[in-house]
Amino acid sequence: MTSKNYPGTYPNHTVCEKTLRVPKGKKLILRLGDLDIESQTCASDYLLFTSNSDQYGPYCGSMTVPKELLLNTNEVTVRFASGSHISGRGFLLTYASSDHPDLITCLERANHYLKTEYSKFCPAGCRDIAGDISGNLVDGYRDTSLLCKAAIHAGIIADELGGQISVLQRKGISRYEGILANGVLSRDGSLSDKRFLFTSNGCSRSLSLEPDTQIRASWQWVSEMGEQIHWSPDQAQLQDQDLSWAAGDGGKNRKQREWLETDLGEKKKITGIMTTGSTQSNFNFYVKSFVMKFKNNNSKWRSYKGIANNKEKVFQGNSNFRDPVRNNFIPPIVARYIRVVPQTWHQRIALNVELFGCQITQGINVTAVALPLVLFGLLVAGMGIFAALRKRKKKGNPYGSAKAQKTDCWKQIKYPFARHQSAEFTISYDHEKEMTQKLDLITSDMAGKRQASGTAP
């Protein structure tokens, strides 16, 4: 949660209230990442937290403000007021239940921590917070990068839900190469003493070069540059340095959507995709956005939907013909057939793709179940912010609600929590051998692959 316009100047003459809740039986943890309110007296500009039994604040000006508040309640009302002022960023606040004592804010950077290994809990909504990151998930990130924003970029957590991250600190490198991934632009970075990497379950190796993989498409373009050139789907593998796949006639005159389909030979877990455009400077073609379809044997095509709603998810594609863009699937797709369906493109549809994931572990007894994604977001759903612009007047309380409140002083993060989709998971049981899956560093599975051929746009 932030004040409106953050990190810009918050509006004049506003009074706003919002109530934060976590499930009953839990306690609220509040962490203030930033507080910059111009007033020194808290008479008209302040931030205040109130519950049924306690009051915290008001806070303003240059006073010492606790970085963390552990409240003895599951509900608190946040009140932010402003009068006439010239400057001030307002505030940035993150919150969670007492289940996550390692909660951090979206503004935490890796160089704030000295340990070589640590784990933290990132809140939802850090993707669009102002602040740079440098690097990528293969080489690691410069230690000046925002931790939670880098975790979204690396595909460790979804911006809609946040989540736990495990961090390893290592010696720095001379140059950090940037790439656009999961809607976050990582920039090229210079030499640093330290860098950090994330650990994961290791399900991120390339699936595109496996022997049983086949690629086909709805249509292909044949260009004539003195001779016929076929932009066929079998050229759509990202590892190839030649032409990509391109759709005939720019995809404009056909009634159906164009698509590029990958048959993985068997059902697999797909955790991410990397795309480029034509890769040819004299053919400035690329796909700007796309959706994903998937199915298994004898089943119907299904659309991949967002984790926080039940709508088909539109992925951000490329912004030029050359540089790769990565998107992760959280939760992963479990399927044999995968289709990329372009939605918007520049001049003509052209695609190179690479899928990442792993085999599905088969045990003695295998049971397929439908598990609502709401279980993933149960905590967040319980913590959901709801608007509570109330006219309250507490006797003897100089910070009671104003008679007329303006509703435009919050920066809204729109994450609907109604109707979560369901996803199919395969659960394996092996009575002979039980062991915890080892967490591997995300380097080996994608090592050797250059993630960008130049400075990210």
XYZ file of C-alpha atoms in Angstrom:
457
model
C 0.000 0.000 0.000
C 1.250 3.489 -0.844
C -0.049 7.024 -0.820
C -1.276 8.231 -4.181
C 1.416 9.361 -6.643
C 4.150 7.595 -4.643
C 7.092 8.179 -4.960
C 5.855 11.518 -6.293
C 4.273 14.189 -4.095
C 1.057 13.117 -2.381
C -2.113 15.207 -3.025
C -3.215 18.226 -0.988
C -6.290 18.235 1.268
C -7.092 14.542 1.386
C -8.332 12.252 4.139
C -8.414 8.522 3.504
C -9.022 5.384 5.534
C -8.539 1.731 4.672
C -8.858 -1.362 6.813
C -6.336 -4.197 6.661
C -7.336 -7.663 7.852
C -5.719 -11.056 8.201
C -7.529 -14.248 9.286
C -8.860 -14.410 12.834
C -6.399 -15.869 15.285
C -3.471 -14.226 13.470
C -1.702 -10.981 14.254
C -0.850 -8.200 11.821
C 2.699 -7.254 10.931
C 3.175 -3.786 9.405
C 6.458 -2.668 7.869
C 7.025 0.938 6.824
C 9.407 1.048 3.898
C 9.237 4.822 3.492
C 7.615 7.765 5.279
C 8.057 11.320 3.993
C 5.298 13.647 5.237
C 6.078 17.357 5.222
C 4.344 18.406 8.463
C 6.417 18.559 11.667
C 3.447 18.745 14.065
C 1.104 16.096 12.599
C -1.758 18.596 12.871
C -3.021 18.191 9.298
C -0.546 15.814 7.608
C -0.019 12.427 9.247
C -0.224 8.642 9.074
C -2.176 6.886 11.843
C -3.012 3.262 12.680
C -5.966 2.445 14.945
C -7.515 -0.786 16.207
C -10.313 -1.452 18.676
C -7.917 -1.193 21.595
C -4.781 0.636 20.453
C -3.526 3.609 18.462
C -0.152 3.809 16.718
C 0.992 7.249 15.692
C 0.337 9.773 14.341
C 3.576 9.811 12.347
C 4.914 12.692 10.260
C 7.906 14.923 9.583
C 11.329 13.891 10.791
C 10.196 11.958 13.876
C 11.572 8.489 14.545
C 9.159 5.941 13.146
C 9.324 2.202 13.940
C 10.218 0.186 10.861
C 8.003 -2.681 12.017
C 4.822 -2.874 14.082
C 3.591 -6.213 15.437
C -0.031 -5.590 16.370
C -1.962 -7.637 18.909
C -4.928 -7.803 16.545
C -5.909 -9.139 13.125
C -7.426 -5.827 11.970
C -6.228 -2.240 11.793
C -7.465 0.940 10.113
C -4.891 3.013 8.239
C -5.660 6.722 8.147
C -3.700 9.131 5.949
C -4.425 12.863 5.967
C -2.867 15.819 4.193
C -3.334 19.575 4.268
C -1.471 22.159 2.192
C 2.091 21.157 1.438
C 4.778 21.570 -1.215
C 6.712 18.316 -1.076
C 6.593 14.835 0.410
C 6.473 11.312 -1.016
C 3.896 10.119 1.512
C 4.387 6.503 2.569
C 4.978 2.928 1.450
C 3.656 0.148 3.673
C 3.671 -3.647 3.457
C 1.771 -6.024 5.707
C 1.240 -9.719 6.363
C 0.013 -12.050 9.069
C 2.217 -13.205 11.935
C 2.894 -16.373 9.906
C 5.521 -14.311 8.057
C 7.832 -12.651 10.601
C 10.461 -12.381 7.839
C 8.288 -9.953 5.845
C 10.241 -7.266 3.977
C 9.164 -4.235 1.964
C 9.377 -3.739 -1.787
C 12.253 -1.295 -1.242
C 14.700 -3.756 0.369
C 17.937 -4.298 -1.565
C 20.344 -7.206 -1.332
C 23.156 -4.987 -0.031
C 21.048 -4.351 3.079
C 21.947 -7.890 4.247
C 25.313 -9.348 5.271
C 24.496 -13.072 5.405
C 25.546 -15.245 2.473
C 22.287 -17.224 2.656
C 18.905 -16.039 3.898
C 15.170 -16.327 3.307
C 12.597 -13.514 3.256
C 8.894 -13.074 2.534
C 8.016 -10.631 -0.261
C 4.611 -8.907 -0.294
C 2.394 -8.716 -3.357
C 2.594 -5.739 -5.704
C 6.353 -5.043 -5.894
C 6.662 -5.245 -9.693
C 5.768 -1.608 -10.405
C 7.605 -0.047 -7.464
C 10.171 2.532 -8.605
C 13.731 1.216 -8.415
C 16.189 -0.544 -10.714
C 17.437 -4.100 -10.915
C 20.470 -5.260 -12.903
C 21.220 -8.789 -14.052
C 19.319 -11.996 -14.777
C 18.521 -15.348 -13.191
C 21.444 -17.162 -14.867
C 24.333 -14.845 -13.944
C 22.676 -13.370 -10.864
C 21.709 -9.833 -9.902
C 23.812 -6.882 -8.824
C 23.572 -6.459 -5.038
C 22.101 -2.966 -5.430
C 18.959 -4.478 -7.010
C 15.570 -4.529 -5.279
C 15.125 -8.042 -3.868
C 11.403 -8.618 -4.425
C 11.373 -6.964 -7.847
C 14.292 -9.195 -8.865
C 12.401 -12.257 -7.570
C 9.465 -11.389 -9.846
C 11.870 -10.864 -12.748
C 13.460 -14.274 -12.078
C 10.065 -16.005 -11.949
C 10.479 -17.075 -8.316
C 7.241 -15.422 -7.161
C 4.155 -13.990 -8.830
C 3.581 -10.266 -8.388
C -0.096 -10.938 -7.615
C 0.673 -13.001 -4.506
C 4.250 -12.384 -3.402
C 5.866 -15.252 -1.516
C 8.956 -16.730 0.103
C 12.365 -16.240 -1.512
C 15.680 -17.954 -0.731
C 18.764 -15.895 -1.557
C 22.429 -16.796 -2.007
C 25.052 -14.052 -1.949
C 28.123 -14.566 -4.116
C 31.142 -12.669 -5.413
C 30.271 -9.998 -7.969
C 31.017 -10.082 -11.693
C 32.340 -7.446 -14.083
C 29.126 -6.919 -16.045
C 25.446 -7.701 -15.569
C 23.348 -8.338 -18.638
C 19.744 -7.132 -18.633
C 16.610 -8.688 -20.092
C 12.862 -8.056 -20.035
C 11.164 -10.792 -18.012
C 7.727 -11.105 -16.393
C 6.946 -7.464 -17.109
C 10.104 -6.220 -15.347
C 12.987 -4.653 -17.255
C 16.391 -5.524 -15.843
C 19.101 -3.143 -16.971
C 22.727 -3.762 -17.814
C 24.919 -3.205 -14.771
C 28.595 -2.572 -14.054
C 31.111 -4.294 -11.784
C 30.086 -4.887 -8.168
C 31.706 -6.592 -5.175
C 28.718 -8.860 -4.608
C 25.767 -10.350 -6.451
C 22.868 -12.579 -5.444
C 21.036 -15.549 -6.908
C 17.798 -17.335 -6.046
C 17.276 -21.018 -5.324
C 14.379 -22.961 -6.826
C 13.169 -26.523 -7.340
C 15.375 -26.898 -10.449
C 12.500 -27.251 -12.927
C 13.901 -24.834 -15.504
C 15.837 -26.780 -18.124
C 15.198 -26.328 -21.840
C 12.450 -28.573 -23.244
C 12.691 -27.399 -26.842
C 15.640 -29.560 -27.944
C 14.424 -32.900 -26.616
C 14.207 -35.701 -29.235
C 10.411 -36.099 -29.206
C 9.689 -32.384 -29.575
C 7.814 -31.355 -32.727
C 6.658 -27.921 -33.836
C 3.868 -26.987 -36.216
C 1.888 -23.852 -36.991
C -1.415 -22.631 -38.371
C 0.266 -20.999 -41.379
C 3.668 -20.005 -42.679
C 4.978 -17.155 -44.757
C 6.977 -17.577 -47.967
C 8.973 -14.470 -48.858
C 10.753 -13.786 -52.126
C 14.133 -12.068 -52.037
C 15.393 -13.227 -55.401
C 14.481 -16.736 -54.267
C 11.705 -18.200 -52.154
C 12.345 -18.247 -48.403
C 10.135 -20.447 -46.227
C 9.541 -19.166 -42.685
C 8.461 -22.589 -41.461
C 7.593 -23.593 -37.867
C 10.536 -26.003 -37.609
C 12.754 -22.877 -37.635
C 11.028 -21.477 -34.541
C 13.495 -22.855 -32.000
C 15.285 -20.069 -30.189
C 18.637 -21.860 -30.370
C 18.639 -21.636 -34.177
C 20.463 -18.619 -35.548
C 18.605 -18.610 -38.868
C 15.113 -17.417 -39.748
C 12.222 -17.692 -37.314
C 8.684 -18.865 -37.970
C 6.490 -16.195 -39.553
C 2.773 -16.275 -40.329
C 1.487 -15.768 -43.839
C -0.053 -12.446 -44.841
C 0.735 -10.875 -41.494
C -2.154 -12.757 -39.924
C -4.545 -9.967 -40.874
C -6.701 -11.551 -43.562
C -7.366 -14.882 -41.872
C -10.486 -15.364 -39.783
C -8.818 -17.532 -37.145
C -5.939 -16.604 -34.866
C -2.495 -17.764 -35.928
C -0.677 -20.110 -33.561
C 2.611 -21.907 -33.047
C 2.277 -25.340 -31.431
C 4.881 -27.455 -29.649
C 4.325 -31.180 -29.069
C 6.583 -32.273 -26.196
C 5.964 -35.967 -26.858
C 4.519 -36.580 -23.397
C 2.982 -34.658 -20.532
C 5.544 -32.368 -18.887
C 5.680 -29.522 -16.426
C 6.275 -26.209 -18.240
C 7.486 -23.374 -16.026
C 8.441 -20.685 -18.533
C 8.872 -19.488 -22.101
C 11.402 -17.259 -23.866
C 10.591 -15.546 -27.171
C 12.258 -13.406 -29.815
C 11.112 -11.898 -33.076
C 12.573 -12.636 -36.503
C 16.172 -11.953 -35.262
C 16.870 -10.555 -38.767
C 17.518 -6.805 -39.008
C 16.048 -6.579 -42.509
C 12.814 -8.238 -41.281
C 11.630 -6.101 -38.367
C 8.889 -8.515 -37.261
C 7.957 -9.508 -33.711
C 4.999 -10.426 -31.487
C 4.131 -7.783 -28.875
C 1.654 -9.844 -26.822
C 0.337 -13.403 -26.759
C -1.794 -15.896 -24.844
C -1.077 -19.546 -24.069
C -3.218 -22.613 -24.834
C -2.495 -26.148 -23.660
C -3.959 -29.646 -23.746
C -3.174 -33.319 -23.321
C -4.138 -36.393 -25.330
C -7.862 -36.529 -26.158
C -8.620 -33.305 -24.299
C -9.778 -29.850 -25.365
C -7.602 -26.769 -25.607
C -7.581 -24.706 -22.430
C -6.448 -21.113 -21.905
C -3.830 -20.256 -19.309
C -5.443 -17.876 -16.826
C -4.115 -15.372 -14.331
C -3.457 -16.532 -10.794
C -5.520 -13.732 -9.218
C -8.568 -13.940 -11.467
C -10.321 -16.247 -13.872
C -9.418 -14.349 -17.038
C -7.177 -15.442 -19.874
C -3.708 -14.070 -19.171
C -2.097 -11.894 -21.832
C 1.701 -12.061 -21.702
C 3.999 -9.189 -22.629
C 6.032 -10.147 -25.679
C 8.885 -8.528 -27.553
C 9.589 -4.872 -28.264
C 12.050 -5.472 -31.116
C 13.073 -8.236 -33.525
C 16.263 -9.159 -31.644
C 16.226 -9.225 -27.846
C 14.704 -12.190 -25.985
C 11.888 -11.807 -23.465
C 11.087 -14.368 -20.765
C 7.764 -15.119 -19.051
C 7.200 -17.637 -16.269
C 4.097 -19.684 -15.566
C 3.068 -19.499 -11.908
C 1.546 -22.013 -11.376
C 3.258 -24.154 -14.046
C 1.437 -25.712 -17.008
C 1.188 -29.515 -16.989
C 0.542 -30.606 -20.586
C 1.899 -32.291 -23.703
C 0.763 -29.736 -26.299
C 1.477 -26.016 -25.958
C 0.310 -23.224 -28.254
C 1.506 -19.648 -28.419
C -1.318 -17.519 -29.846
C -0.158 -14.003 -30.880
C -2.524 -11.158 -29.998
C -0.628 -8.099 -31.233
C 2.487 -7.786 -33.394
C 4.708 -5.401 -35.326
C 4.301 -5.594 -39.136
C 4.090 -9.389 -39.240
C 3.865 -12.295 -36.796
C 7.351 -13.775 -36.292
C 8.407 -15.993 -33.403
C 11.263 -17.987 -31.994
C 10.393 -19.835 -28.788
C 12.066 -21.862 -26.074
C 10.105 -23.672 -23.360
C 11.509 -24.408 -19.902
C 10.418 -27.018 -17.390
C 11.023 -30.623 -16.380
C 9.708 -34.170 -16.410
C 6.808 -35.120 -14.168
C 8.100 -37.475 -11.486
C 6.227 -40.780 -11.662
C 5.726 -42.790 -8.468
C 3.932 -46.079 -7.782
C 0.510 -44.544 -7.295
C -0.399 -41.473 -9.314
C -3.529 -39.483 -8.638
C -4.675 -36.440 -10.574
C -6.609 -33.898 -8.554
C -8.138 -30.504 -9.228
C -6.757 -28.080 -6.681
C -8.214 -24.532 -6.585
C -5.548 -21.890 -6.838
C -7.285 -20.086 -4.017
C -5.220 -22.348 -1.709
C -2.098 -20.620 -3.011
C -3.558 -17.230 -2.226
C -5.509 -18.082 0.933
C -3.379 -15.899 3.128
C -3.407 -13.018 0.658
C -7.145 -13.329 0.141
C -7.608 -13.129 3.882
C -5.369 -10.087 3.969
C -7.186 -8.368 1.119
C -7.538 -4.635 1.358
C -11.102 -3.428 1.226
C -12.123 0.186 0.901
C -13.647 1.581 4.061
C -14.110 5.295 3.588
C -16.007 5.986 6.763
C -17.184 9.037 8.581
C -16.087 8.371 12.118
C -15.898 10.811 14.956
C -14.121 9.631 18.096
C -14.803 11.746 21.117
C -11.617 13.409 22.307
C -9.604 12.130 19.333
C -8.152 15.005 17.264
C -7.491 12.554 14.416
C -11.101 11.546 13.869
C -12.502 11.268 10.362
C -13.224 14.426 8.412
C -16.788 15.184 7.398
C -15.964 15.006 3.726
C -13.331 12.556 2.569
C -11.735 12.381 -0.832
C -11.322 8.929 -2.318
C -8.362 9.620 -4.562
C -5.461 9.638 -2.104
C -4.447 5.988 -2.354
C -2.471 4.296 -5.061
C -4.621 1.302 -5.900
C -3.180 -2.141 -6.629
C -5.981 -3.987 -8.382
C -5.788 -7.675 -7.599
C -9.261 -9.242 -7.554
C -9.466 -12.257 -5.304
C -12.809 -13.648 -6.409
C -13.139 -16.812 -8.482
C -9.738 -18.408 -8.647
C -9.157 -20.850 -11.450
C -8.380 -24.497 -10.849
C -5.333 -26.259 -12.180
C -4.502 -29.927 -12.637
C -1.649 -31.295 -10.605
C -0.077 -34.744 -10.508
C 0.735 -36.055 -7.046
C 3.096 -39.024 -6.842
C 3.528 -41.436 -3.957
C 6.467 -43.797 -3.709
C 6.230 -46.093 -0.695
C 9.668 -47.536 -1.306
C 11.561 -44.306 -1.211
C 10.644 -40.949 0.229
C 12.939 -38.000 0.029
C 12.662 -34.228 0.029
C 13.326 -32.577 -3.308
C 16.665 -30.835 -3.321
C 16.743 -27.137 -4.044
C 19.165 -26.339 -6.839
C 20.663 -23.050 -7.832
C 19.156 -21.612 -10.993
C 22.279 -21.577 -13.072
C 23.048 -24.985 -14.507
C 19.807 -25.559 -16.404
C 20.048 -22.407 -18.446
C 23.809 -21.865 -18.350
C 25.565 -21.275 -21.607
C 22.603 -19.414 -23.028
C 22.999 -15.727 -23.649
C 19.801 -14.126 -22.450
C 20.169 -10.937 -24.429
C 22.245 -9.933 -27.394
C 22.583 -6.325 -26.346
C 21.278 -3.677 -24.026
C 17.622 -4.268 -23.218
C 15.326 -1.695 -24.780
